[in-house]
Short mmCIF file of C-alpha atoms in Angstrom, two decimals:
data_model
loop_
_atom_site.label_atom_id
_atom_site.label_comp_id
_atom_site.label_asym_id
_atom_site.label_seq_id
_atom_site.Cartn_x
_atom_site.Cartn_y
_atom_site.Cartn_z
CA MET A 1 95.22 92.56 70.02
CA LYS A 2 92.49 90.90 71.92
CA THR A 3 93.92 88.87 74.78
CA GLN A 4 92.70 86.85 77.89
CA LEU A 5 93.20 87.95 81.35
CA ILE A 6 95.73 85.79 83.16
CA LYS A 7 93.29 85.36 86.13
CA ASP A 8 90.81 83.71 83.76
CA ILE A 9 93.51 81.52 82.05
CA LEU A 10 94.83 80.32 85.38
CA THR A 11 91.33 79.03 86.38
CA SER A 12 90.81 77.30 82.98
CA ALA A 13 91.05 73.63 82.24
CA PRO A 14 94.38 72.55 80.45
CA ASP A 15 92.50 71.61 77.40
CA GLY A 16 95.22 72.19 74.80
CA ARG A 17 93.54 75.21 73.23
CA THR A 18 95.63 78.14 72.04
CA VAL A 19 95.68 81.28 74.27
CA THR A 20 97.03 84.72 73.89
CA VAL A 21 98.77 86.33 76.83
CA CYS A 22 99.98 89.94 77.19
CA GLY A 23 101.84 91.28 80.25
CA TRP A 24 105.04 92.25 81.93
CA VAL A 25 107.94 89.75 82.61
CA ARG A 26 108.50 89.08 86.27
CA THR A 27 111.37 86.54 85.82
CA MET A 28 112.96 84.58 83.18
CA ARG A 29 115.12 81.47 83.63
CA ASP A 30 116.94 80.19 80.58
CA SER A 31 118.85 76.97 80.83
CA LYS A 32 120.57 75.13 77.77
CA ASN A 33 117.32 73.64 76.60
CA LEU A 34 114.32 75.03 78.74
CA VAL A 35 113.11 78.43 79.13
CA PHE A 36 110.62 79.53 81.83
CA ILE A 37 109.03 82.92 81.78
CA GLN A 38 106.76 84.32 84.50
CA VAL A 39 104.32 86.90 83.16
CA ASN A 40 101.84 89.04 85.16
CA ASP A 41 99.16 91.27 83.69
CA GLY A 42 97.87 92.77 86.88
CA SER A 43 94.60 90.99 86.85
CA CYS A 44 95.40 88.81 89.82
CA PHE A 45 98.24 88.08 92.18
CA ALA A 46 99.66 85.06 90.40
CA SER A 47 101.64 85.10 87.24
CA ILE A 48 101.32 82.49 84.46
CA GLN A 49 104.39 80.47 83.32
CA LEU A 50 105.37 80.37 79.65
CA THR A 51 107.59 77.51 78.74
CA TYR A 52 109.81 76.91 75.75
CA ASP A 53 111.63 73.59 75.09
CA ARG A 54 114.33 73.77 72.52
CA THR A 55 114.55 70.00 72.24
CA SER A 56 110.85 69.54 71.35
CA PRO A 57 110.31 68.30 67.82
CA GLU A 58 107.84 71.09 67.31
CA ASN A 59 110.47 73.61 68.08
CA ASN A 60 112.52 72.59 65.06
CA ALA A 61 113.30 75.59 62.71
CA GLU A 62 112.55 73.36 59.74
CA VAL A 63 109.04 72.56 61.10
CA ASN A 64 108.17 75.83 62.85
CA SER A 65 108.93 79.20 61.18
CA ASN A 66 108.32 80.97 64.34
CA ILE A 67 111.46 79.58 66.14
CA LYS A 68 113.87 82.28 64.93
CA SER A 69 111.60 84.93 66.01
CA ILE A 70 111.23 83.50 69.45
CA GLU A 71 114.87 83.15 69.88
CA GLU A 72 115.33 86.70 68.90
CA SER A 73 112.65 87.70 71.41
CA LEU A 74 114.29 85.78 74.23
CA LYS A 75 117.28 87.86 73.77
CA LYS A 76 115.45 91.00 74.40
CA ILE A 77 113.70 89.90 77.47
CA SER A 78 114.46 91.08 80.99
CA THR A 79 112.51 91.91 84.18
CA GLY A 80 109.92 94.55 83.44
CA ALA A 81 109.70 94.02 79.66
CA SER A 82 106.30 93.71 78.13
CA VAL A 83 105.47 90.75 75.90
CA LYS A 84 102.69 89.20 73.78
CA ALA A 85 102.87 85.46 73.56
CA THR A 86 100.61 82.71 72.09
CA GLY A 87 100.80 79.11 73.04
CA VAL A 88 98.95 76.00 74.08
CA LEU A 89 97.32 75.83 77.40
CA VAL A 90 98.61 72.55 79.20
CA GLU A 91 98.67 71.04 82.66
CA SER A 92 101.77 72.32 84.58
CA PRO A 93 104.03 69.94 86.31
CA ALA A 94 105.26 72.66 88.56
CA LYS A 95 104.00 72.87 92.15
CA GLY A 96 101.37 75.58 93.12
CA GLN A 97 99.96 76.12 89.54
CA ALA A 98 97.50 74.15 87.43
CA VAL A 99 98.21 75.33 83.97
CA GLU A 100 101.05 76.84 81.89
CA VAL A 101 101.52 77.97 78.26
CA THR A 102 103.85 76.16 75.87
CA LEU A 103 104.98 78.96 73.51
CA LYS A 104 104.17 79.00 69.85
CA THR A 105 104.97 82.67 69.25
CA LEU A 106 106.55 85.42 71.36
CA GLU A 107 106.78 89.21 70.69
CA VAL A 108 108.63 91.84 72.92
CA LEU A 109 106.32 94.77 72.94
CA GLY A 110 108.53 97.00 75.08
CA GLU A 111 112.03 96.25 76.23
CA CYS A 112 113.18 97.13 79.69
CA PRO A 113 116.91 97.91 80.20
CA THR A 114 118.29 96.27 83.39
CA ASP A 115 120.78 98.96 84.10
CA SER A 116 118.22 101.57 84.64
CA TYR A 117 114.88 99.79 85.66
CA PRO A 118 114.61 100.23 89.36
CA LEU A 119 112.42 97.20 90.12
CA GLN A 120 114.70 94.28 89.69
CA LYS A 121 114.03 90.93 91.35
CA LYS A 122 115.24 91.80 94.91
CA ALA A 123 113.86 93.20 98.09
CA THR A 124 112.91 96.91 98.03
CA SER A 125 111.90 99.21 100.81
CA MET A 126 108.47 100.93 100.85
CA GLU A 127 110.34 104.25 100.85
CA PHE A 128 112.20 103.31 97.67
CA LEU A 129 108.92 102.40 96.02
CA ARG A 130 107.37 105.72 97.08
CA GLU A 131 110.27 107.48 95.32
CA ASN A 132 109.42 105.42 92.26
CA ALA A 133 105.61 105.62 92.62
CA HIS A 134 105.03 105.75 88.87
CA LEU A 135 106.20 102.07 88.79
CA ARG A 136 105.35 100.61 92.16
CA ALA A 137 101.96 99.22 90.88
CA ARG A 138 103.92 96.49 89.04
CA THR A 139 105.10 94.98 92.35
CA ASN A 140 103.31 92.16 94.14
CA THR A 141 102.58 94.37 97.07
CA PHE A 142 101.00 97.26 95.28
CA GLY A 143 99.14 95.19 92.71
CA ALA A 144 97.45 93.48 95.59
CA VAL A 145 96.80 96.77 97.32
CA PHE A 146 95.16 98.52 94.32
CA ARG A 147 93.15 95.46 93.42
CA MET A 148 91.90 95.49 96.89
CA ARG A 149 91.10 99.24 96.58
CA SER A 150 89.11 98.54 93.50
CA GLN A 151 87.12 95.58 95.03
CA LEU A 152 86.19 97.63 98.15
CA ALA A 153 85.06 100.53 96.13
CA PHE A 154 82.76 98.17 94.17
CA ALA A 155 81.63 96.62 97.56
CA LEU A 156 80.84 100.08 98.98
CA HIS A 157 78.54 100.87 95.99
CA THR A 158 77.00 97.35 96.07
CA PHE A 159 76.09 97.73 99.78
CA PHE A 160 74.32 101.08 99.33
CA GLN A 161 72.71 100.27 96.05
CA GLU A 162 71.25 97.00 97.51
CA ARG A 163 69.67 99.06 100.33
CA GLY A 164 68.00 101.71 98.24
CA PHE A 165 70.53 104.46 98.57
CA VAL A 166 71.09 107.12 95.86
CA TYR A 167 74.67 107.88 94.87
CA VAL A 168 75.24 111.73 94.72
CA HIS A 169 78.22 113.76 93.72
CA THR A 170 78.81 116.67 96.15
CA PRO A 171 80.97 119.54 95.14
CA GLU A 172 84.84 119.67 95.53
CA ILE A 173 84.82 123.50 95.61
CA THR A 174 82.83 125.04 98.41
CA CYS A 175 82.42 128.02 100.59
CA SER A 176 81.54 126.32 103.83
CA ASP A 177 83.75 124.32 106.26
CA ALA A 178 82.00 121.24 107.38
CA GLU A 179 84.53 120.37 110.05
CA GLY A 180 85.12 123.88 111.48
CA ALA A 181 88.83 123.27 111.58
CA GLY A 182 89.89 125.71 109.00
CA GLU A 183 92.39 123.49 107.46
CA MET A 184 91.24 124.08 103.94
CA PHE A 185 93.04 124.67 100.63
CA GLN A 186 91.99 127.97 99.03
CA VAL A 187 90.80 128.18 95.35
CA THR A 188 91.54 131.40 93.83
CA THR A 189 92.36 133.01 90.35
CA LEU A 190 93.75 136.14 92.11
CA SER A 191 97.38 136.81 91.35
CA MET A 192 99.45 136.41 94.52
CA GLU A 193 102.25 138.43 92.88
CA LYS A 194 99.73 141.35 92.32
CA ILE A 195 98.52 141.06 95.84
CA ALA A 196 102.10 141.16 97.24
CA GLU A 197 102.80 144.24 95.06
CA LEU A 198 99.66 145.97 96.40
CA ALA A 199 100.77 145.09 99.98
CA VAL A 200 104.19 146.54 99.66
CA LYS A 201 102.65 149.76 98.33
CA ALA A 202 100.06 149.83 101.01
CA GLY A 203 102.76 149.33 103.72
CA GLN A 204 104.84 152.12 102.26
CA GLY A 205 101.71 154.30 102.36
CA GLY A 206 101.24 153.64 106.11
CA MET A 207 98.52 150.94 106.09
CA LYS A 208 98.30 149.31 109.41
CA ILE A 209 98.71 145.50 109.68
CA GLU A 210 95.21 145.09 111.12
CA ASP A 211 93.84 146.63 107.90
CA ALA A 212 95.93 144.29 105.56
CA HIS A 213 92.89 142.11 104.73
CA LYS A 214 91.35 144.95 102.78
CA ILE A 215 94.05 144.53 100.04
CA VAL A 216 92.30 141.21 98.96
CA ASP A 217 89.20 142.00 96.98
CA TYR A 218 87.34 138.70 96.69
CA SER A 219 84.67 140.29 94.49
CA LYS A 220 87.23 140.08 91.71
CA ASP A 221 87.90 136.46 92.35
CA PHE A 222 86.42 133.78 90.10
CA PHE A 223 83.60 132.89 92.43
CA GLY A 224 83.10 136.33 93.79
CA LYS A 225 83.95 135.31 97.38
CA LYS A 226 86.47 133.06 99.17
CA ALA A 227 86.26 129.55 98.06
CA ASN A 228 88.12 126.41 99.19
CA LEU A 229 88.45 122.57 98.32
CA THR A 230 86.07 120.65 100.47
CA VAL A 231 87.03 118.72 103.66
CA SER A 232 83.63 116.85 103.56
CA GLY A 233 80.59 116.47 101.27
CA GLN A 234 78.31 116.00 104.36
CA LEU A 235 76.40 119.27 104.40
CA GLU A 236 75.61 119.08 100.80
CA ALA A 237 74.63 115.43 101.19
CA GLU A 238 71.97 116.48 103.80
CA THR A 239 70.26 118.62 101.10
CA MET A 240 69.92 115.48 99.01
CA ALA A 241 68.82 113.29 101.84
CA THR A 242 66.07 115.65 102.88
CA ALA A 243 64.62 115.16 99.30
CA LEU A 244 65.71 111.55 98.43
CA GLY A 245 65.67 109.97 101.91
CA ARG A 246 68.88 107.88 101.84
CA VAL A 247 71.98 109.03 99.83
CA TYR A 248 75.77 108.56 99.94
CA THR A 249 78.74 110.22 98.59
CA PHE A 250 82.02 108.75 97.60
CA GLY A 251 84.72 111.06 96.34
CA PRO A 252 87.86 113.08 97.11
CA THR A 253 88.22 115.47 99.91
CA PHE A 254 91.03 117.75 101.04
CA ARG A 255 92.69 118.90 104.13
CA ALA A 256 95.61 121.33 104.46
CA GLU A 257 96.89 119.89 107.60
CA ASN A 258 100.74 120.08 107.60
CA SER A 259 101.13 116.63 109.29
CA ASN A 260 103.82 114.55 107.60
CA THR A 261 103.03 111.34 109.26
CA PRO A 262 102.07 107.69 108.16
CA ARG A 263 98.38 108.44 109.01
CA HIS A 264 97.76 111.65 107.22
CA LEU A 265 96.96 112.59 103.62
CA SER A 266 96.20 116.01 102.05
CA GLU A 267 93.88 114.44 99.39
CA PHE A 268 91.75 111.40 100.39
CA TRP A 269 88.51 109.83 99.49
CA MET A 270 85.51 109.73 101.77
CA CYS A 271 82.30 107.83 101.98
CA GLU A 272 79.49 109.77 103.57
CA PRO A 273 76.04 108.36 103.86
CA GLU A 274 73.21 110.56 104.96
CA MET A 275 69.78 109.23 106.00
CA ALA A 276 66.54 110.92 106.60
CA PHE A 277 64.40 109.58 109.43
CA PHE A 278 67.45 107.87 111.12
CA ASP A 279 68.26 108.60 114.78
CA LEU A 280 71.59 107.93 116.28
CA PHE A 281 70.92 104.26 117.01
CA ASP A 282 69.69 103.61 113.61
CA ASP A 283 73.00 105.23 112.32
CA MET A 284 74.95 102.95 114.57
CA ASP A 285 73.16 99.85 113.28
CA LEU A 286 73.96 100.88 109.68
CA GLU A 287 77.64 101.53 110.48
CA GLU A 288 78.11 98.14 111.97
CA GLU A 289 76.43 96.34 109.08
CA PHE A 290 78.39 98.42 106.53
CA LEU A 291 81.74 97.77 108.03
CA LYS A 292 81.22 94.03 108.64
CA TYR A 293 80.02 93.88 104.83
CA LEU A 294 83.25 95.47 103.61
CA LEU A 295 85.59 93.31 105.62
CA ASN A 296 83.71 90.20 104.71
CA TRP A 297 83.96 91.16 101.03
CA ALA A 298 87.77 91.43 101.38
CA LEU A 299 87.93 87.99 103.02
CA THR A 300 85.64 86.14 100.66
CA LYS A 301 86.34 87.90 97.32
CA CYS A 302 90.01 88.44 97.59
CA PRO A 303 91.51 85.51 99.28
CA GLU A 304 94.78 85.33 97.32
CA ASP A 305 95.63 89.00 98.00
CA MET A 306 94.40 88.59 101.56
CA LYS A 307 96.81 85.62 101.95
CA PHE A 308 99.65 87.72 100.73
CA PHE A 309 98.87 90.55 103.15
CA ASP A 310 98.68 88.02 106.03
CA GLN A 311 102.03 86.36 105.14
CA ARG A 312 104.08 89.32 103.97
CA ILE A 313 102.64 92.43 105.21
CA GLN A 314 101.00 92.03 108.56
CA LYS A 315 100.85 88.55 110.35
CA GLY A 316 97.52 87.84 111.57
CA VAL A 317 95.59 90.34 109.55
CA ILE A 318 93.14 87.79 108.40
CA ALA A 319 92.41 86.81 111.97
CA GLN A 320 91.91 90.21 112.92
CA LEU A 321 89.40 91.00 110.24
CA GLU A 322 87.48 87.68 110.98
CA HIS A 323 87.33 88.69 114.59
CA VAL A 324 85.75 92.09 113.82
CA VAL A 325 83.33 90.50 111.27
CA ASN A 326 82.22 87.87 113.88
CA SER A 327 81.89 90.12 116.88
CA PRO A 328 79.01 92.17 117.99
CA PHE A 329 80.09 95.83 118.26
CA GLN A 330 80.02 96.91 121.85
CA ARG A 331 78.15 100.12 122.48
CA VAL A 332 79.28 102.36 125.38
CA THR A 333 78.82 106.05 126.13
CA TYR A 334 81.73 108.36 126.27
CA THR A 335 81.09 108.78 130.05
CA ASP A 336 81.24 105.02 130.70
CA ALA A 337 84.29 104.62 128.42
CA VAL A 338 86.09 107.26 130.43
CA LYS A 339 85.14 105.56 133.71
CA GLU A 340 86.83 102.41 132.48
CA LEU A 341 89.94 104.22 131.11
CA VAL A 342 90.69 106.26 134.20
CA LYS A 343 91.28 102.98 136.08
CA PHE A 344 94.45 102.54 133.83
CA ASN A 345 95.77 106.17 133.57
CA ASP A 346 99.15 105.09 134.79
CA LYS A 347 99.45 103.10 131.56
CA PHE A 348 98.79 106.02 129.10
CA GLU A 349 100.99 108.57 127.64
CA PHE A 350 98.09 111.06 127.81
CA PRO A 351 95.93 110.43 131.05
CA ILE A 352 92.24 110.76 130.34
CA GLU A 353 89.55 112.48 132.26
CA TRP A 354 85.86 113.36 131.34
CA GLY A 355 85.89 116.43 128.86
CA LYS A 356 89.06 115.39 126.99
CA GLU A 357 89.25 113.86 123.68
CA LEU A 358 90.14 110.13 123.25
CA GLN A 359 93.51 109.49 121.93
CA THR A 360 94.49 106.57 119.74
CA GLU A 361 96.01 104.84 122.83
CA HIS A 362 92.65 105.07 124.61
CA GLU A 363 90.69 103.88 121.66
CA ARG A 364 92.89 100.79 121.18
CA PHE A 365 92.86 100.03 124.87
CA LEU A 366 89.07 99.97 124.90
CA THR A 367 88.89 97.61 121.95
CA GLU A 368 91.94 95.23 122.71
CA GLN A 369 91.97 95.14 126.46
CA VAL A 370 88.67 96.24 128.02
CA TYR A 371 86.01 94.90 125.66
CA LYS A 372 88.13 92.84 123.22
CA SER A 373 85.95 93.69 120.34
CA PRO A 374 85.03 96.56 118.06
CA VAL A 375 83.58 99.45 120.21
CA MET A 376 80.99 102.21 119.30
CA VAL A 377 81.51 105.14 121.76
CA TYR A 378 78.72 107.71 121.72
CA ASN A 379 77.34 110.73 123.47
CA TYR A 380 80.57 112.89 123.42
CA PRO A 381 81.12 116.13 125.04
CA LYS A 382 79.83 118.90 122.82
CA GLU A 383 82.87 121.18 123.07
CA PHE A 384 85.06 118.97 120.78
CA LYS A 385 82.41 117.91 118.27
CA ALA A 386 81.09 119.69 115.08
CA PHE A 387 78.43 122.42 115.29
CA TYR A 388 75.75 120.37 113.26
CA MET A 389 75.61 117.49 115.81
CA LYS A 390 72.31 117.15 117.84
CA GLN A 391 72.63 118.05 121.62
CA ASN A 392 71.28 115.72 124.20
CA ASP A 393 68.93 116.85 126.90
CA ASP A 394 71.77 117.02 129.43
CA GLY A 395 73.10 120.24 127.70
CA LYS A 396 76.62 118.73 127.81
CA THR A 397 76.86 116.05 125.21
CA VAL A 398 75.84 115.50 121.57
CA ARG A 399 74.58 112.49 119.72
CA ALA A 400 77.81 111.64 118.08
CA VAL A 401 79.32 108.24 117.69
CA ASP A 402 82.88 106.77 116.77
CA VAL A 403 83.48 103.29 115.81
CA LEU A 404 86.81 101.84 117.12
CA PHE A 405 88.57 98.94 115.72
CA PRO A 406 91.14 96.63 117.48
CA GLY A 407 94.65 97.46 116.13
CA LEU A 408 93.59 100.81 114.81
CA GLY A 409 91.43 103.03 116.85
CA GLU A 410 88.72 105.07 115.05
CA ILE A 411 87.42 103.82 111.70
CA THR A 412 84.22 105.87 111.20
CA GLY A 413 82.61 108.71 112.89
CA GLY A 414 79.02 109.94 112.72
CA SER A 415 76.15 111.60 114.42
CA GLU A 416 72.45 112.45 114.54
CA ARG A 417 72.28 115.99 113.01
CA GLU A 418 70.38 118.83 114.68
CA GLU A 419 67.14 119.19 112.92
CA ASN A 420 65.74 122.14 114.91
CA TYR A 421 66.27 125.55 113.31
CA ASP A 422 66.37 127.68 116.40
CA LYS A 423 68.76 125.24 118.26
CA LEU A 424 71.16 125.00 115.29
CA LEU A 425 71.21 128.85 114.82
CA LYS A 426 72.09 129.28 118.38
CA VAL A 427 75.02 126.86 118.28
CA CYS A 428 76.36 128.58 115.06
CA GLN A 429 76.06 132.02 116.80
CA GLU A 430 77.82 130.78 119.91
CA ARG A 431 80.65 129.70 117.73
CA GLY A 432 80.94 132.89 115.91
CA MET A 433 80.37 131.35 112.54
CA ASP A 434 79.87 133.57 109.41
CA MET A 435 76.18 132.63 108.60
CA THR A 436 76.46 134.12 105.10
CA ASN A 437 77.77 130.73 103.87
CA TYR A 438 75.32 128.53 105.96
CA GLN A 439 71.93 130.09 105.27
CA TRP A 440 71.10 127.49 102.89
CA TYR A 441 71.91 124.79 105.51
CA LEU A 442 69.60 126.45 108.06
CA ASP A 443 66.89 126.38 105.43
CA LEU A 444 66.88 122.59 105.52
CA ARG A 445 65.55 123.03 109.17
CA LYS A 446 62.97 125.62 108.09
CA PHE A 447 61.26 123.81 105.31
CA GLY A 448 60.01 120.33 106.22
CA SER A 449 62.80 119.32 108.75
CA VAL A 450 63.19 115.84 109.71
CA PRO A 451 65.44 113.92 112.12
CA HIS A 452 68.48 112.68 110.06
CA SER A 453 71.75 111.00 110.62
CA GLY A 454 74.96 110.02 108.87
CA PHE A 455 78.59 109.14 109.18
CA GLY A 456 82.00 109.41 107.32
CA LEU A 457 84.48 106.61 106.47
CA GLY A 458 87.94 107.53 105.37
CA PHE A 459 88.47 105.07 102.55
CA ALA A 460 92.25 105.03 102.90
CA ARG A 461 92.06 104.33 106.51
CA LEU A 462 89.88 101.29 105.91
CA LEU A 463 92.34 100.02 103.21
CA ARG A 464 95.19 100.46 105.60
CA TYR A 465 93.52 98.36 108.13
CA ILE A 466 92.44 95.62 105.60
CA THR A 467 95.88 95.26 104.00
CA GLY A 468 98.14 95.80 107.05
CA MET A 469 100.13 98.57 105.29
CA ALA A 470 101.86 100.80 107.71
CA ASN A 471 101.70 103.97 105.78
CA ILE A 472 98.58 105.53 104.52
CA ARG A 473 100.39 106.86 101.41
CA ASP A 474 100.78 103.20 100.38
CA VAL A 475 97.06 102.58 99.81
CA ILE A 476 96.34 105.34 97.42
CA PRO A 477 97.82 105.31 93.94
CA PHE A 478 98.99 108.93 93.80
CA PRO A 479 99.47 110.22 97.41
CA ARG A 480 99.23 113.88 98.08
CA ALA A 481 100.97 115.27 101.34
CA PRO A 482 103.01 118.24 102.49
CA LYS A 483 105.69 118.96 99.79
CA LEU A 484 104.30 116.18 97.58
CA ALA A 485 102.14 117.15 94.64
CA ASP A 486 103.44 114.96 91.99
CA PHE A 487 105.62 111.80 91.64
#
């Protein structure tokens, strides 16, 4: 059943050759003599039109033995049905399309009952489509979103491969917490029911609550110690960067944050490059180049889907992306950013002062009102940044950077990593970290340590920005969130 993609057929010349089309019916209009069927196979935004003229001499049953079969198939067709059609590629008289297919044969591969198929030709809400997530990729909106996701994944790999980076796969199961937030999914083969039974017996035997942790014997667990799903591949990527120079990860990460909002997911893909011999400003240069590359890819490689997003999802999204691509990223220290923001504290829900974290309202104000461009804020207070970030000589700030976009806020975050063994060990001890899970990380600073930097990009956040989709669950095929682990 070798077929041609509709995206290729639509760009072909109407040269009268025979083509084979497979796809799903979007609409069918059957008048007395003329039939028009719109078929889409997901390869592009547009559908191809199949036409059938009952008055054509070629469609006389005495001349064409396929006519009866076509008429029988037409009776089975409804929105959502899958079909295989062959026909002649001809010039289309219809506005907005160059070619169409005049039917020679038509076969219904899978019928679609109208009384139960949820995606009829009518407006449907995003919430309704989330409730029917197993079918939503068949709509114009989600077809465009998932094609864009594919394109940007390819663009991401292309960017790094063209620049000599090595793609590495970091583990999804880990014993370390790169972010230090503790919001991790535990991986265990221990029986929760058995542990509960032991706990009841221990309580009856007089065990104190503060000793309850002794009931769980991790030496009997699969890995022999407590393990979790990773929130980041960064620490492991650093081991590869200190051997291969420049590496990047791209894969799933997990966070057990009980936030049921349009901006949070429990499972999401991260891209995390790590570069040996890069300081903070080298890191910032790469972030700007990388982000502009991805946005420009979306604008130039996916014009039809971007046009749809601009017209139907978020008005002006194309202009917004073009503005970012064509604007130098402003670079401002956290201290100077706060100096600007405090002038407008009466406008904010959360007034800002030095030492506080920037909220989304502050980040957007900087990009949309103060600098009117993307902004890189760097040298943050050490108190609310991760343990591995290199401290500045002032003793108060670390060499961290967040890239802020107009209309969004933070899009990426990165830093120069602390390469000095004694300084990193001191920070870990000050934070009360269990060093049994981080000795290998300290070893990187003991054996041939080098200055190195990196950053992280939440892929779904980027897609949400490019497509204009309001909910982050709508830019991932199978979203996982609190109370949502399946369809």
